[in-house]
Amino acid sequence: MDLLPLIEAKRDGQPLSADQLRAIVAAVTAGKIPDYQLAAFLMAVFFRGMNTAETRALTLAMRDSGEVLRFPNDPRPLVDKHSTGGVGDKVSLALAPLLACLGFRVPMISGRGLGITGGTLDKLESIPGLTTQLAPDRLVAQVQSIGVAMGGQTATMVPADKLLYALRDATATVPSLPLITASILSKKLAEGIGALVMDVKFGAAAFMQTREQARELAQAIVALAGECGVKTRALLTSMDSPLGRSAGNWLEVKEAVRCLEGYGPDDLQQLVVDCAAHLLVLTGKCPEMAAARAAVLQCLAGSAPRTKFDELIAAQGADMESFRRQLALDHTAPVVLEVTTPEEGFITRCDARIVGELVRDLGGGRMTKDARIHADVGVDMLAKPGEPFGRQSLLGRVHARTRAEAEAAAVRLRGAFAFADERVDITEIV
Ligand code: URA
């Protein structure tokens, strides 16, 4: 296909037809468009946007670029959750096994890190031996047998998103409402689910910087998913500070496991519980949110969700002995540096953008399409806004490959924090 006239049309602000968008997605999937042309097309979409009909056509074409999952009839509803991307956002890792314990089937298809935001696939792959490349029949069989699978886009499942996602990440074309909507919903619609909860983030480290932009994205996703038969609710959540106390692939797996063991941290647990509770209400399993939250908390207080996590990763090839050994270690990166400050008072800010950038630069994220991820680097034990702070108490720890990298990151981490003499009100996360 000749993409040039379509790039020109989009550059000049003209809408593309469903046939044209289907042709583009087919050519992308067949590998017939060079990256430089595709990058130009993505940038044209970034600046010119897409109308509702174009966004719908792009989403459906991307969904149909591979197989759509088909599940046997079963009383357990098929559900999922997706986030628009944040720093320290390990909600999916804890939520997916929890949902399976609440009587759902969860065929979760996630993505890799985008920009400074982490990706569920990169986090999962920090577990020794684990694969996220699940063929459709394996994914369906695993969900039927243990209630949950966590895979990625493959050559046979939403391959168009796999290709576009990697290119968007390397061409600064992620924060686009139609591209995010199509990327997320193509994956979710290919799962064959009946209900979805969306975590749409806004703030310093989110693709949507303001609450209004996030609301617009949330409304676009909820409306299109609803049209396609998936009951969807969206939470608008703050991404000014990292979620939880860690950011970095393996460190986030550890924190998600601790959350399933009942150790919080509070903001992570709140989001996990709220997402699960919304799905209980959406699917009619609970009449209202208070009862739903109580049911989720009761499930989380037992040992089943933590056991389900092990069952999930074992089913996907994890080397359980290495996983347990790694989990027992304080750190797996070669260098760990504690970051303190002479200040005292109250923490008013921990800037998620600065934290996300420093974790990416330590090797936890990608600057180019094919860059290798270093699973062990990142930050943990982060102090949180609203917490009191005394002289030389810990702001966080940097995990790095070399001392020089750790020292540079420590300076940046210190700069991510702001302090005040008096306690300040911290905005609610949801
Ligand atoms: N998550 C996705 O799957 N795609 C995006 O574009 C952004 C977040």
XYZ file of C-alpha atoms and ligand atoms in Angstrom:
438
model
C 0.000 0.000 0.000
C 1.053 3.599 -0.536
C 0.854 5.319 2.854
C 2.083 8.686 1.609
C -1.318 10.137 0.546
C -2.833 9.029 3.856
C -0.015 10.649 5.837
C -0.624 13.830 3.821
C -4.376 13.653 4.439
C -3.916 13.235 8.182
C -1.211 15.903 8.287
C -3.716 18.301 6.690
C -6.414 17.397 9.215
C -8.672 15.292 6.998
C -10.507 12.330 8.515
C -9.636 8.864 7.184
C -12.308 6.327 6.257
C -12.742 2.971 7.996
C -11.474 1.246 4.824
C -8.337 3.390 4.792
C -7.641 2.690 8.471
C -8.194 -1.045 7.971
C -5.755 -0.970 5.052
C -3.147 0.817 7.169
C -3.500 -1.685 10.039
C -3.324 -4.632 7.619
C -0.141 -3.235 6.061
C 1.402 -2.552 9.489
C 0.636 -6.118 10.589
C 2.128 -7.534 7.389
C 5.307 -5.505 8.004
C 4.846 -3.609 4.736
C 5.260 -0.071 6.083
C 8.726 1.232 6.889
C 9.139 2.635 10.409
C 9.919 6.141 9.107
C 6.558 6.384 7.329
C 4.666 4.863 10.205
C 6.364 7.254 12.613
C 5.280 10.185 10.417
C 1.726 8.857 10.348
C 1.645 8.479 14.140
C 2.934 12.024 14.575
C 0.250 13.322 12.209
C -2.401 11.534 14.311
C -0.790 12.910 17.460
C -1.182 16.512 16.229
C -4.423 16.224 14.244
C -6.304 13.689 16.386
C -9.089 11.420 15.162
C -12.848 11.740 15.324
C -15.032 9.143 17.065
C -15.650 7.134 13.896
C -11.932 7.000 13.058
C -11.036 5.954 16.608
C -13.653 3.180 16.495
C -12.440 1.969 13.081
C -8.786 1.985 14.178
C -9.621 0.100 17.393
C -11.618 -2.600 15.627
C -9.037 -2.993 12.874
C -6.319 -3.414 15.505
C -8.429 -5.929 17.461
C -8.974 -7.909 14.261
C -5.292 -7.845 13.299
C -5.039 -11.145 15.210
C -7.240 -13.692 16.912
C -10.067 -12.805 19.282
C -10.266 -15.156 22.267
C -13.291 -17.441 22.565
C -14.164 -19.007 25.909
C -16.519 -21.858 26.742
C -19.687 -21.002 28.682
C -18.903 -20.776 32.363
C -20.636 -19.092 35.323
C -17.454 -17.121 36.119
C -17.688 -13.713 34.367
C -14.823 -12.717 32.069
C -13.383 -9.416 33.293
C -10.245 -7.302 33.153
C -8.615 -4.078 34.291
C -6.253 -1.774 32.424
C -4.353 1.351 33.359
C -3.359 4.209 31.077
C 0.100 4.025 32.649
C 1.852 5.308 35.720
C 5.035 5.184 37.786
C 5.071 2.423 40.399
C 1.741 1.156 39.085
C 1.779 -2.524 39.971
C -1.990 -2.808 40.516
C -2.503 -5.429 37.772
C 0.054 -7.791 39.333
C -1.892 -7.963 42.591
C -5.367 -7.532 41.132
C -5.394 -10.310 38.522
C -4.906 -13.221 40.979
C -7.248 -11.546 43.475
C -9.986 -11.375 40.830
C -9.561 -15.070 40.086
C -10.129 -15.743 43.815
C -13.287 -13.618 43.690
C -14.798 -15.948 41.091
C -13.864 -14.177 37.879
C -11.971 -15.333 34.811
C -9.205 -12.876 33.906
C -7.576 -13.147 30.461
C -5.320 -10.116 30.938
C -3.356 -8.850 27.925
C -0.977 -6.084 28.940
C 1.771 -3.993 27.434
C 5.411 -3.115 28.051
C 6.712 0.104 29.554
C 5.734 3.203 27.607
C 7.675 6.423 28.082
C 8.433 6.765 31.775
C 5.511 4.550 32.784
C 6.179 0.926 33.627
C 4.629 -2.025 31.791
C 3.091 -5.130 33.335
C 4.905 -7.398 30.846
C 8.346 -6.033 31.753
C 7.535 -6.444 35.449
C 6.303 -10.016 35.038
C 9.346 -10.945 32.970
C 11.589 -9.998 35.889
C 10.401 -13.284 37.423
C 12.950 -15.961 36.420
C 11.701 -18.237 33.639
C 8.278 -16.618 33.249
C 6.867 -16.120 29.757
C 4.236 -13.595 28.738
C 4.108 -14.856 25.155
C 1.056 -17.068 25.440
C -0.594 -18.454 22.316
C -4.376 -17.920 22.294
C -5.264 -21.574 23.003
C -2.784 -21.716 25.904
C -4.152 -18.473 27.334
C -7.750 -19.732 27.167
C -6.825 -23.115 28.692
C -4.948 -21.432 31.563
C -7.835 -19.063 32.318
C -10.293 -21.966 32.271
C -8.147 -24.007 34.618
C -6.852 -21.461 37.176
C -8.986 -18.387 36.445
C -6.203 -16.083 35.290
C -3.506 -15.564 32.663
C -1.297 -12.535 32.041
C 0.065 -12.309 28.527
C 1.169 -9.785 25.964
C 0.444 -8.892 22.387
C 1.945 -11.579 20.142
C 2.262 -12.324 16.440
C -1.231 -13.842 16.672
C -2.933 -11.621 19.280
C -3.319 -7.895 18.557
C -0.048 -7.908 16.557
C -0.839 -4.410 15.253
C -0.714 -3.029 18.802
C 2.544 -4.860 19.481
C 4.155 -3.060 16.526
C 2.547 0.357 16.970
C 3.113 0.346 20.742
C 6.873 -0.116 20.397
C 7.118 2.573 17.731
C 4.971 5.070 19.671
C 7.209 4.596 22.687
C 10.282 5.568 20.656
C 8.684 8.464 18.734
C 7.032 10.519 21.514
C 3.576 9.738 20.138
C 2.088 7.998 23.175
C -0.025 10.795 24.741
C -2.708 10.829 22.043
C -6.345 10.185 22.981
C -7.249 8.106 19.885
C -3.979 6.145 19.918
C -4.303 5.299 23.622
C -7.983 4.386 23.219
C -7.279 2.125 20.243
C -4.224 0.547 21.869
C -6.025 -0.289 25.093
C -9.369 -1.328 23.679
C -7.941 -3.398 20.826
C -6.313 -5.586 23.495
C -9.315 -5.630 25.798
C -11.813 -6.399 23.018
C -9.589 -9.228 21.757
C -9.871 -10.862 25.195
C -13.588 -11.521 24.747
C -14.404 -10.023 28.183
C -17.807 -8.803 29.395
C -16.681 -6.164 31.918
C -13.703 -3.861 32.294
C -12.461 -1.416 34.888
C -10.158 1.328 33.630
C -7.657 3.206 35.760
C -7.229 6.496 33.903
C -4.372 8.447 35.401
C -3.776 12.179 35.442
C -0.942 14.298 36.827
C 2.788 14.869 36.564
C 3.725 11.398 35.318
C 0.560 10.501 33.415
C 0.022 10.826 29.663
C -3.021 12.952 30.477
C -1.643 15.767 32.611
C -4.935 17.272 33.736
C -8.024 15.727 35.288
C -10.102 17.166 32.396
C -7.958 15.429 29.752
C -8.150 12.197 31.735
C -11.936 12.509 31.973
C -12.153 12.994 28.201
C -10.029 9.875 27.618
C -12.060 7.912 30.196
C -15.323 8.917 28.532
C -14.011 7.941 25.090
C -12.902 4.515 26.353
C -16.089 3.843 28.359
C -18.326 4.856 25.431
C -16.495 2.797 22.797
C -16.133 -0.269 25.052
C -19.861 -0.041 25.865
C -20.726 0.134 22.148
C -18.675 -3.029 21.668
C -20.587 -4.875 24.413
C -18.091 -4.521 27.283
C -19.565 -2.925 30.424
C -16.899 -0.474 31.541
C -16.251 1.889 34.431
C -13.295 4.236 34.700
C -11.604 5.578 37.803
C -9.721 8.876 37.513
C -6.621 8.496 39.671
C -3.816 10.826 40.603
C -0.327 10.164 39.216
C 1.565 13.055 40.805
C 3.413 10.675 43.144
C 4.518 7.114 42.431
C 2.005 4.477 43.464
C 3.212 2.539 46.495
C 6.800 2.764 47.680
C 8.710 1.247 44.772
C 9.285 1.773 41.050
C 11.327 -0.599 38.882
C 10.377 -3.968 37.463
C 11.458 -6.564 40.039
C 11.010 -4.177 42.986
C 7.378 -3.727 41.926
C 6.784 -7.474 41.706
C 8.050 -7.718 45.287
C 5.713 -4.962 46.417
C 2.706 -6.514 44.661
C 3.442 -9.815 46.415
C 3.610 -7.994 49.771
C 0.273 -6.355 48.962
C -1.256 -9.811 48.416
C 0.192 -10.820 51.782
C -1.729 -7.939 53.386
C 1.117 -5.468 53.901
C -0.212 -2.631 51.726
C 1.039 0.012 51.051
C -2.246 1.834 51.597
C -2.549 3.610 48.240
C -1.771 0.438 46.290
C -4.196 -1.616 48.338
C -6.897 1.035 47.964
C -6.645 0.977 44.170
C -6.556 -2.827 44.030
C -9.621 -3.046 46.274
C -11.522 -0.341 44.390
C -10.877 -1.911 40.977
C -12.014 -5.322 42.219
C -15.067 -3.850 43.951
C -16.149 -2.002 40.794
C -15.989 -5.266 38.850
C -18.108 -7.025 41.492
C -20.753 -4.302 41.096
C -20.476 -4.100 37.277
C -21.075 -7.830 36.918
C -23.947 -7.867 39.443
C -22.035 -10.026 41.943
C -22.476 -7.292 44.593
C -25.304 -4.761 44.826
C -23.211 -1.728 45.781
C -19.670 -0.531 46.449
C -19.591 -0.773 50.254
C -20.574 -4.458 50.206
C -18.204 -5.062 47.301
C -15.243 -3.464 49.096
C -15.984 -5.556 52.203
C -16.048 -8.748 50.097
C -12.723 -7.858 48.456
C -11.058 -7.025 51.773
C -12.241 -10.319 53.225
C -10.773 -12.224 50.279
C -7.504 -10.272 50.523
C -7.236 -11.096 54.233
C -7.056 -14.831 53.411
C -4.141 -16.696 51.856
C -5.868 -17.611 48.569
C -4.807 -14.549 46.473
C -1.136 -14.981 47.390
C -1.329 -18.702 46.578
C -3.063 -17.835 43.295
C -0.171 -15.539 42.378
C 2.241 -18.485 42.672
C -0.140 -20.695 40.690
C -0.314 -18.034 37.970
C 3.418 -17.548 37.576
C 4.110 -21.296 37.798
C 1.593 -21.877 34.987
C 3.575 -19.379 32.888
C 6.872 -21.154 33.383
C 8.355 -19.336 36.391
C 11.257 -21.070 38.089
C 9.615 -21.133 41.512
C 12.748 -21.974 43.442
C 14.650 -18.997 41.976
C 11.595 -16.787 42.439
C 11.353 -17.637 46.144
C 15.088 -17.228 46.604
C 15.016 -13.840 44.870
C 11.984 -12.753 46.914
C 13.850 -13.431 50.151
C 16.753 -11.178 49.138
C 16.832 -7.543 50.215
C 17.983 -6.565 46.718
C 19.207 -8.110 43.498
C 20.892 -5.059 41.928
C 24.693 -4.788 42.398
C 24.528 -1.394 44.191
C 21.994 -0.022 46.674
C 22.212 3.515 47.988
C 20.123 5.043 50.753
C 18.925 8.594 50.152
C 18.404 10.897 53.141
C 18.210 14.649 53.604
C 19.056 17.115 56.386
C 15.510 18.569 56.198
C 12.806 17.929 58.740
C 9.078 18.510 58.651
C 6.479 16.977 56.350
C 6.834 15.640 52.852
C 4.596 17.542 50.462
C 5.687 16.045 47.160
C 7.459 13.069 45.624
C 7.450 13.929 41.931
C 6.488 10.825 39.963
C 7.882 12.251 36.727
C 11.361 12.664 38.210
C 11.179 9.182 39.726
C 9.947 7.658 36.445
C 12.735 9.338 34.471
C 15.463 8.268 36.840
C 14.237 4.668 36.899
C 14.158 4.646 33.087
C 17.676 6.101 32.950
C 18.956 3.497 35.413
C 17.916 0.936 32.753
C 14.417 0.140 34.040
C 12.759 1.511 30.878
C 13.524 2.033 27.193
C 14.863 4.992 25.223
C 14.843 3.057 21.943
C 12.546 0.352 20.575
C 14.912 -2.557 21.109
C 16.653 -1.408 24.300
C 17.207 -4.107 26.904
C 15.460 -3.710 30.254
C 17.394 -4.148 33.494
C 14.902 -5.776 35.825
C 16.703 -5.186 39.120
C 17.145 -1.407 39.052
C 14.783 1.183 40.493
C 13.814 2.771 43.793
C 12.133 1.395 46.890
C 11.244 2.377 50.458
C 10.006 5.701 49.086
C 8.686 8.194 51.630
C 5.178 9.380 50.789
C 3.602 12.840 50.653
C 1.916 13.658 53.966
C 4.444 11.707 56.037
C 6.433 13.405 58.783
C 10.148 13.537 58.294
C 13.076 13.845 60.719
C 16.731 14.656 60.099
C 18.531 11.930 58.155
C 15.479 9.688 57.843
C 15.140 7.708 54.670
C 13.614 9.240 51.523
C 14.129 6.074 49.542
C 16.766 3.697 48.181
C 18.256 3.600 44.707
C 19.033 0.195 43.149
C 21.561 0.470 40.331
C 24.088 -1.409 38.239
C 27.046 0.798 39.170
C 27.961 3.166 41.995
C 28.249 6.101 39.582
C 24.727 5.494 38.266
C 23.410 5.070 41.807
C 24.985 8.356 42.930
C 23.590 10.289 39.965
C 20.133 8.810 40.555
C 20.322 9.583 44.295
C 20.787 13.294 43.537
C 17.739 13.217 41.267
C 15.676 11.279 43.816
C 16.449 13.848 46.510
C 15.273 16.554 44.081
C 11.954 14.770 43.583
C 10.923 15.576 47.165
C 9.571 18.810 48.628
C 9.055 19.570 52.319
C 7.017 21.900 54.519
C 7.033 22.698 58.242
C 3.360 21.878 58.653
C 1.341 18.879 57.569
C -0.446 19.530 54.235
C -3.603 17.905 52.922
C -2.872 15.197 50.401
C -5.384 14.743 47.578
C -7.306 11.488 47.488
C -5.824 9.045 45.002
C -9.152 8.099 43.341
N -1.630 1.337 27.843
C -1.783 0.769 26.620
O -2.012 -0.424 26.509
N -1.663 1.552 25.551
C -1.425 2.873 25.617
O -1.366 3.512 24.601
C -1.273 3.455 26.891
C -1.376 2.652 28.000
